[in-house]
């Protein structure tokens, strides 16, 4: 497995409220998470860091013998534990009132994987030249598109495109979307915050991922650079996981 992780504050924001973590465990499980925090007075970075830390602790020591269904339960439980931790801190501290975060996470084995998410941070899979979005944004504009009130093109520049319908930590109870995915040699998984996807088109992402002369780190750098060139309106975080024989991680 090859892994690359990049995060950039962008050109507008004063604080990077994105957090991410990825690791290949001793049992050959690959775990990754991206969280995009929100909340005033730097509460967003507190929320995203707490979510990542809680998720990581919940998955420590996970055996590789778990079935796909067991890993679905595990990733849901880990994200719900993160929700509980963030909600509890926000409830007990006035300065963190209403803080929250998006989350998109992956738990991968050799043949398959599990994706869990809340919010509008996304997961994509790249296989055989085709980019597939694995997550569905929990946003107001996505609900409007699904109901036919606006078009997908109108959603791109909609004034309320950043309004989430679901986030981690803002409510005591939250629903986590979880799905299993096939995971085969040479597949590539992209986890990212919306600082990438609001600035960079899926066509540009595809063009970057198919560049054979770029290694995984260079592809992550290219994606962040494209978002910055397009304006860098938000923090940008990219995690790339490549189903390859050798193992390396660059940060």
mmCIF file with all atom_site columns, C-alpha atoms in Angstrom, residues 32-173:
data_model
loop_
_atom_site.group_PDB
_atom_site.id
_atom_site.type_symbol
_atom_site.label_atom_id
_atom_site.label_alt_id
_atom_site.label_comp_id
_atom_site.label_asym_id
_atom_site.label_entity_id
_atom_site.label_seq_id
_atom_site.pdbx_PDB_ins_code
_atom_site.Cartn_x
_atom_site.Cartn_y
_atom_site.Cartn_z
_atom_site.occupancy
_atom_site.B_iso_or_equiv
_atom_site.pdbx_formal_charge
_atom_site.auth_seq_id
_atom_site.auth_comp_id
_atom_site.auth_asym_id
_atom_site.auth_atom_id
_atom_site.pdbx_PDB_model_num
ATOM 1   C CA . UNK A 1 32  ? -7.572  6.705   6.937   1.00 0.00 ? 32  UNK A CA 1
ATOM 2   C CA . UNK A 1 33  ? -9.719  9.669   7.919   1.00 0.00 ? 33  UNK A CA 1
ATOM 3   C CA . UNK A 1 34  ? -10.256 13.274  6.794   1.00 0.00 ? 34  UNK A CA 1
ATOM 4   C CA . UNK A 1 35  ? -12.178 15.761  8.961   1.00 0.00 ? 35  UNK A CA 1
ATOM 5   C CA . UNK A 1 36  ? -13.123 19.336  8.023   1.00 0.00 ? 36  UNK A CA 1
ATOM 6   C CA . UNK A 1 37  ? -13.963 21.313  11.164  1.00 0.00 ? 37  UNK A CA 1
ATOM 7   C CA . UNK A 1 38  ? -16.422 24.166  11.583  1.00 0.00 ? 38  UNK A CA 1
ATOM 8   C CA . UNK A 1 39  ? -17.203 26.618  14.352  1.00 0.00 ? 39  UNK A CA 1
ATOM 9   C CA . UNK A 1 40  ? -16.206 30.104  15.447  1.00 0.00 ? 40  UNK A CA 1
ATOM 10  C CA . UNK A 1 41  ? -13.139 31.122  17.478  1.00 0.00 ? 41  UNK A CA 1
ATOM 11  C CA . UNK A 1 42  ? -11.013 28.255  16.170  1.00 0.00 ? 42  UNK A CA 1
ATOM 12  C CA . UNK A 1 43  ? -13.473 25.661  17.461  1.00 0.00 ? 43  UNK A CA 1
ATOM 13  C CA . UNK A 1 44  ? -13.407 23.967  14.057  1.00 0.00 ? 44  UNK A CA 1
ATOM 14  C CA . UNK A 1 45  ? -9.842  22.761  14.419  1.00 0.00 ? 45  UNK A CA 1
ATOM 15  C CA . UNK A 1 46  ? -10.637 21.510  17.933  1.00 0.00 ? 46  UNK A CA 1
ATOM 16  C CA . UNK A 1 47  ? -13.596 19.531  16.591  1.00 0.00 ? 47  UNK A CA 1
ATOM 17  C CA . UNK A 1 48  ? -11.718 17.980  13.669  1.00 0.00 ? 48  UNK A CA 1
ATOM 18  C CA . UNK A 1 49  ? -8.667  17.084  15.788  1.00 0.00 ? 49  UNK A CA 1
ATOM 19  C CA . UNK A 1 50  ? -10.832 15.524  18.503  1.00 0.00 ? 50  UNK A CA 1
ATOM 20  C CA . UNK A 1 51  ? -12.776 13.547  15.912  1.00 0.00 ? 51  UNK A CA 1
ATOM 21  C CA . UNK A 1 52  ? -9.595  12.185  14.327  1.00 0.00 ? 52  UNK A CA 1
ATOM 22  C CA . UNK A 1 53  ? -8.024  11.336  17.700  1.00 0.00 ? 53  UNK A CA 1
ATOM 23  C CA . UNK A 1 54  ? -11.145 9.567   18.959  1.00 0.00 ? 54  UNK A CA 1
ATOM 24  C CA . UNK A 1 55  ? -11.547 7.640   15.705  1.00 0.00 ? 55  UNK A CA 1
ATOM 25  C CA . UNK A 1 56  ? -7.904  6.554   15.795  1.00 0.00 ? 56  UNK A CA 1
ATOM 26  C CA . UNK A 1 57  ? -8.132  5.362   19.410  1.00 0.00 ? 57  UNK A CA 1
ATOM 27  C CA . UNK A 1 58  ? -11.331 3.445   18.675  1.00 0.00 ? 58  UNK A CA 1
ATOM 28  C CA . UNK A 1 59  ? -9.622  1.466   15.909  1.00 0.00 ? 59  UNK A CA 1
ATOM 29  C CA . UNK A 1 60  ? -6.362  0.654   17.712  1.00 0.00 ? 60  UNK A CA 1
ATOM 30  C CA . UNK A 1 61  ? -5.644  -3.049  17.758  1.00 0.00 ? 61  UNK A CA 1
ATOM 31  C CA . UNK A 1 62  ? -8.284  -3.922  15.157  1.00 0.00 ? 62  UNK A CA 1
ATOM 32  C CA . UNK A 1 63  ? -7.676  -7.524  14.014  1.00 0.00 ? 63  UNK A CA 1
ATOM 33  C CA . UNK A 1 64  ? -7.373  -8.301  10.306  1.00 0.00 ? 64  UNK A CA 1
ATOM 34  C CA . UNK A 1 65  ? -9.694  -11.307 10.683  1.00 0.00 ? 65  UNK A CA 1
ATOM 35  C CA . UNK A 1 66  ? -12.874 -9.188  10.803  1.00 0.00 ? 66  UNK A CA 1
ATOM 36  C CA . UNK A 1 67  ? -15.485 -9.782  8.134   1.00 0.00 ? 67  UNK A CA 1
ATOM 37  C CA . UNK A 1 68  ? -16.725 -6.974  5.897   1.00 0.00 ? 68  UNK A CA 1
ATOM 38  C CA . UNK A 1 69  ? -19.916 -6.660  7.943   1.00 0.00 ? 69  UNK A CA 1
ATOM 39  C CA . UNK A 1 70  ? -17.915 -6.537  11.176  1.00 0.00 ? 70  UNK A CA 1
ATOM 40  C CA . UNK A 1 71  ? -15.755 -3.738  9.763   1.00 0.00 ? 71  UNK A CA 1
ATOM 41  C CA . UNK A 1 72  ? -18.887 -1.835  8.739   1.00 0.00 ? 72  UNK A CA 1
ATOM 42  C CA . UNK A 1 73  ? -20.076 -2.017  12.348  1.00 0.00 ? 73  UNK A CA 1
ATOM 43  C CA . UNK A 1 74  ? -16.629 -1.035  13.611  1.00 0.00 ? 74  UNK A CA 1
ATOM 44  C CA . UNK A 1 75  ? -16.231 2.062   11.436  1.00 0.00 ? 75  UNK A CA 1
ATOM 45  C CA . UNK A 1 76  ? -19.754 3.212   12.328  1.00 0.00 ? 76  UNK A CA 1
ATOM 46  C CA . UNK A 1 77  ? -19.038 2.767   16.036  1.00 0.00 ? 77  UNK A CA 1
ATOM 47  C CA . UNK A 1 78  ? -15.730 4.648   15.762  1.00 0.00 ? 78  UNK A CA 1
ATOM 48  C CA . UNK A 1 79  ? -17.394 7.607   14.030  1.00 0.00 ? 79  UNK A CA 1
ATOM 49  C CA . UNK A 1 80  ? -20.244 7.606   16.560  1.00 0.00 ? 80  UNK A CA 1
ATOM 50  C CA . UNK A 1 81  ? -17.674 7.652   19.393  1.00 0.00 ? 81  UNK A CA 1
ATOM 51  C CA . UNK A 1 82  ? -16.098 10.679  17.728  1.00 0.00 ? 82  UNK A CA 1
ATOM 52  C CA . UNK A 1 83  ? -19.517 12.323  17.517  1.00 0.00 ? 83  UNK A CA 1
ATOM 53  C CA . UNK A 1 84  ? -20.055 11.719  21.227  1.00 0.00 ? 84  UNK A CA 1
ATOM 54  C CA . UNK A 1 85  ? -16.652 13.185  22.115  1.00 0.00 ? 85  UNK A CA 1
ATOM 55  C CA . UNK A 1 86  ? -17.114 16.352  20.047  1.00 0.00 ? 86  UNK A CA 1
ATOM 56  C CA . UNK A 1 87  ? -20.716 16.876  21.164  1.00 0.00 ? 87  UNK A CA 1
ATOM 57  C CA . UNK A 1 88  ? -19.720 16.403  24.820  1.00 0.00 ? 88  UNK A CA 1
ATOM 58  C CA . UNK A 1 89  ? -16.897 18.960  24.610  1.00 0.00 ? 89  UNK A CA 1
ATOM 59  C CA . UNK A 1 90  ? -19.147 21.457  22.794  1.00 0.00 ? 90  UNK A CA 1
ATOM 60  C CA . UNK A 1 91  ? -21.847 20.999  25.439  1.00 0.00 ? 91  UNK A CA 1
ATOM 61  C CA . UNK A 1 92  ? -19.450 21.591  28.337  1.00 0.00 ? 92  UNK A CA 1
ATOM 62  C CA . UNK A 1 93  ? -17.529 24.579  26.927  1.00 0.00 ? 93  UNK A CA 1
ATOM 63  C CA . UNK A 1 94  ? -19.248 27.786  25.877  1.00 0.00 ? 94  UNK A CA 1
ATOM 64  C CA . UNK A 1 95  ? -16.455 28.740  23.468  1.00 0.00 ? 95  UNK A CA 1
ATOM 65  C CA . UNK A 1 96  ? -17.019 25.492  21.563  1.00 0.00 ? 96  UNK A CA 1
ATOM 66  C CA . UNK A 1 97  ? -20.800 25.817  21.312  1.00 0.00 ? 97  UNK A CA 1
ATOM 67  C CA . UNK A 1 98  ? -22.131 24.390  18.031  1.00 0.00 ? 98  UNK A CA 1
ATOM 68  C CA . UNK A 1 99  ? -18.713 23.273  16.820  1.00 0.00 ? 99  UNK A CA 1
ATOM 69  C CA . UNK A 1 100 ? -18.656 20.278  14.528  1.00 0.00 ? 100 UNK A CA 1
ATOM 70  C CA . UNK A 1 101 ? -16.846 18.611  11.691  1.00 0.00 ? 101 UNK A CA 1
ATOM 71  C CA . UNK A 1 102 ? -17.358 16.557  8.573   1.00 0.00 ? 102 UNK A CA 1
ATOM 72  C CA . UNK A 1 103 ? -15.706 13.160  8.444   1.00 0.00 ? 103 UNK A CA 1
ATOM 73  C CA . UNK A 1 104 ? -14.883 10.656  5.728   1.00 0.00 ? 104 UNK A CA 1
ATOM 74  C CA . UNK A 1 105 ? -13.011 7.509   6.693   1.00 0.00 ? 105 UNK A CA 1
ATOM 75  C CA . UNK A 1 106 ? -11.819 4.245   5.169   1.00 0.00 ? 106 UNK A CA 1
ATOM 76  C CA . UNK A 1 107 ? -10.886 0.834   6.550   1.00 0.00 ? 107 UNK A CA 1
ATOM 77  C CA . UNK A 1 108 ? -9.207  -1.282  3.872   1.00 0.00 ? 108 UNK A CA 1
ATOM 78  C CA . UNK A 1 109 ? -8.103  -4.896  3.550   1.00 0.00 ? 109 UNK A CA 1
ATOM 79  C CA . UNK A 1 110 ? -6.588  -6.681  0.575   1.00 0.00 ? 110 UNK A CA 1
ATOM 80  C CA . UNK A 1 111 ? -9.842  -7.516  -1.234  1.00 0.00 ? 111 UNK A CA 1
ATOM 81  C CA . UNK A 1 112 ? -12.379 -4.969  0.012   1.00 0.00 ? 112 UNK A CA 1
ATOM 82  C CA . UNK A 1 113 ? -12.894 -1.867  2.072   1.00 0.00 ? 113 UNK A CA 1
ATOM 83  C CA . UNK A 1 114 ? -15.409 0.089   4.094   1.00 0.00 ? 114 UNK A CA 1
ATOM 84  C CA . UNK A 1 115 ? -16.176 3.810   3.762   1.00 0.00 ? 115 UNK A CA 1
ATOM 85  C CA . UNK A 1 116 ? -17.975 5.811   6.471   1.00 0.00 ? 116 UNK A CA 1
ATOM 86  C CA . UNK A 1 117 ? -18.886 9.483   6.253   1.00 0.00 ? 117 UNK A CA 1
ATOM 87  C CA . UNK A 1 118 ? -20.894 12.429  7.558   1.00 0.00 ? 118 UNK A CA 1
ATOM 88  C CA . UNK A 1 119 ? -21.011 15.806  5.784   1.00 0.00 ? 119 UNK A CA 1
ATOM 89  C CA . UNK A 1 120 ? -19.475 16.895  2.483   1.00 0.00 ? 120 UNK A CA 1
ATOM 90  C CA . UNK A 1 121 ? -15.938 15.569  2.655   1.00 0.00 ? 121 UNK A CA 1
ATOM 91  C CA . UNK A 1 122 ? -15.747 12.953  -0.060  1.00 0.00 ? 122 UNK A CA 1
ATOM 92  C CA . UNK A 1 123 ? -14.297 9.599   -1.044  1.00 0.00 ? 123 UNK A CA 1
ATOM 93  C CA . UNK A 1 124 ? -13.545 8.694   -4.665  1.00 0.00 ? 124 UNK A CA 1
ATOM 94  C CA . UNK A 1 125 ? -12.204 5.494   -6.188  1.00 0.00 ? 125 UNK A CA 1
ATOM 95  C CA . UNK A 1 126 ? -10.030 5.501   -9.292  1.00 0.00 ? 126 UNK A CA 1
ATOM 96  C CA . UNK A 1 127 ? -10.044 2.228   -11.221 1.00 0.00 ? 127 UNK A CA 1
ATOM 97  C CA . UNK A 1 128 ? -9.101  1.540   -14.838 1.00 0.00 ? 128 UNK A CA 1
ATOM 98  C CA . UNK A 1 129 ? -9.304  5.183   -15.838 1.00 0.00 ? 129 UNK A CA 1
ATOM 99  C CA . UNK A 1 130 ? -12.691 5.800   -14.228 1.00 0.00 ? 130 UNK A CA 1
ATOM 100 C CA . UNK A 1 131 ? -13.287 8.088   -11.234 1.00 0.00 ? 131 UNK A CA 1
ATOM 101 C CA . UNK A 1 132 ? -16.273 7.092   -9.066  1.00 0.00 ? 132 UNK A CA 1
ATOM 102 C CA . UNK A 1 133 ? -17.647 9.156   -6.186  1.00 0.00 ? 133 UNK A CA 1
ATOM 103 C CA . UNK A 1 134 ? -18.312 6.809   -3.249  1.00 0.00 ? 134 UNK A CA 1
ATOM 104 C CA . UNK A 1 135 ? -20.020 9.268   -0.908  1.00 0.00 ? 135 UNK A CA 1
ATOM 105 C CA . UNK A 1 136 ? -23.064 11.500  -1.153  1.00 0.00 ? 136 UNK A CA 1
ATOM 106 C CA . UNK A 1 137 ? -22.818 15.048  0.224   1.00 0.00 ? 137 UNK A CA 1
ATOM 107 C CA . UNK A 1 138 ? -25.010 15.770  3.224   1.00 0.00 ? 138 UNK A CA 1
ATOM 108 C CA . UNK A 1 139 ? -25.749 19.305  2.060   1.00 0.00 ? 139 UNK A CA 1
ATOM 109 C CA . UNK A 1 140 ? -28.757 21.480  1.376   1.00 0.00 ? 140 UNK A CA 1
ATOM 110 C CA . UNK A 1 141 ? -27.888 21.890  -2.302  1.00 0.00 ? 141 UNK A CA 1
ATOM 111 C CA . UNK A 1 142 ? -27.531 18.142  -2.793  1.00 0.00 ? 142 UNK A CA 1
ATOM 112 C CA . UNK A 1 143 ? -31.022 17.686  -1.363  1.00 0.00 ? 143 UNK A CA 1
ATOM 113 C CA . UNK A 1 144 ? -32.281 20.374  -3.761  1.00 0.00 ? 144 UNK A CA 1
ATOM 114 C CA . UNK A 1 145 ? -30.615 18.601  -6.703  1.00 0.00 ? 145 UNK A CA 1
ATOM 115 C CA . UNK A 1 146 ? -32.060 15.217  -5.677  1.00 0.00 ? 146 UNK A CA 1
ATOM 116 C CA . UNK A 1 147 ? -35.550 16.683  -5.420  1.00 0.00 ? 147 UNK A CA 1
ATOM 117 C CA . UNK A 1 148 ? -35.209 18.368  -8.831  1.00 0.00 ? 148 UNK A CA 1
ATOM 118 C CA . UNK A 1 149 ? -35.480 21.925  -7.499  1.00 0.00 ? 149 UNK A CA 1
ATOM 119 C CA . UNK A 1 150 ? -32.096 22.925  -8.940  1.00 0.00 ? 150 UNK A CA 1
ATOM 120 C CA . UNK A 1 151 ? -29.703 21.394  -11.472 1.00 0.00 ? 151 UNK A CA 1
ATOM 121 C CA . UNK A 1 152 ? -26.248 20.027  -10.684 1.00 0.00 ? 152 UNK A CA 1
ATOM 122 C CA . UNK A 1 153 ? -24.803 22.971  -12.605 1.00 0.00 ? 153 UNK A CA 1
ATOM 123 C CA . UNK A 1 154 ? -26.769 25.445  -10.481 1.00 0.00 ? 154 UNK A CA 1
ATOM 124 C CA . UNK A 1 155 ? -25.575 23.716  -7.314  1.00 0.00 ? 155 UNK A CA 1
ATOM 125 C CA . UNK A 1 156 ? -21.941 24.540  -8.071  1.00 0.00 ? 156 UNK A CA 1
ATOM 126 C CA . UNK A 1 157 ? -22.427 28.284  -7.497  1.00 0.00 ? 157 UNK A CA 1
ATOM 127 C CA . UNK A 1 158 ? -25.472 28.182  -5.217  1.00 0.00 ? 158 UNK A CA 1
ATOM 128 C CA . UNK A 1 159 ? -25.201 30.794  -2.409  1.00 0.00 ? 159 UNK A CA 1
ATOM 129 C CA . UNK A 1 160 ? -26.008 28.146  0.226   1.00 0.00 ? 160 UNK A CA 1
ATOM 130 C CA . UNK A 1 161 ? -23.779 25.397  -1.156  1.00 0.00 ? 161 UNK A CA 1
ATOM 131 C CA . UNK A 1 162 ? -21.821 25.203  2.119   1.00 0.00 ? 162 UNK A CA 1
ATOM 132 C CA . UNK A 1 163 ? -24.864 24.486  4.308   1.00 0.00 ? 163 UNK A CA 1
ATOM 133 C CA . UNK A 1 164 ? -24.629 20.976  5.762   1.00 0.00 ? 164 UNK A CA 1
ATOM 134 C CA . UNK A 1 165 ? -27.696 18.882  6.559   1.00 0.00 ? 165 UNK A CA 1
ATOM 135 C CA . UNK A 1 166 ? -25.625 16.529  8.702   1.00 0.00 ? 166 UNK A CA 1
ATOM 136 C CA . UNK A 1 167 ? -22.372 16.987  10.646  1.00 0.00 ? 167 UNK A CA 1
ATOM 137 C CA . UNK A 1 168 ? -20.401 15.234  13.366  1.00 0.00 ? 168 UNK A CA 1
ATOM 138 C CA . UNK A 1 169 ? -20.613 16.703  16.869  1.00 0.00 ? 169 UNK A CA 1
ATOM 139 C CA . UNK A 1 170 ? -23.455 19.191  16.428  1.00 0.00 ? 170 UNK A CA 1
ATOM 140 C CA . UNK A 1 171 ? -26.154 16.798  17.677  1.00 0.00 ? 171 UNK A CA 1
ATOM 141 C CA . UNK A 1 172 ? -26.176 14.075  20.295  1.00 0.00 ? 172 UNK A CA 1
ATOM 142 C CA . UNK A 1 173 ? -27.404 11.539  17.749  1.00 0.00 ? 173 UNK A CA 1
#
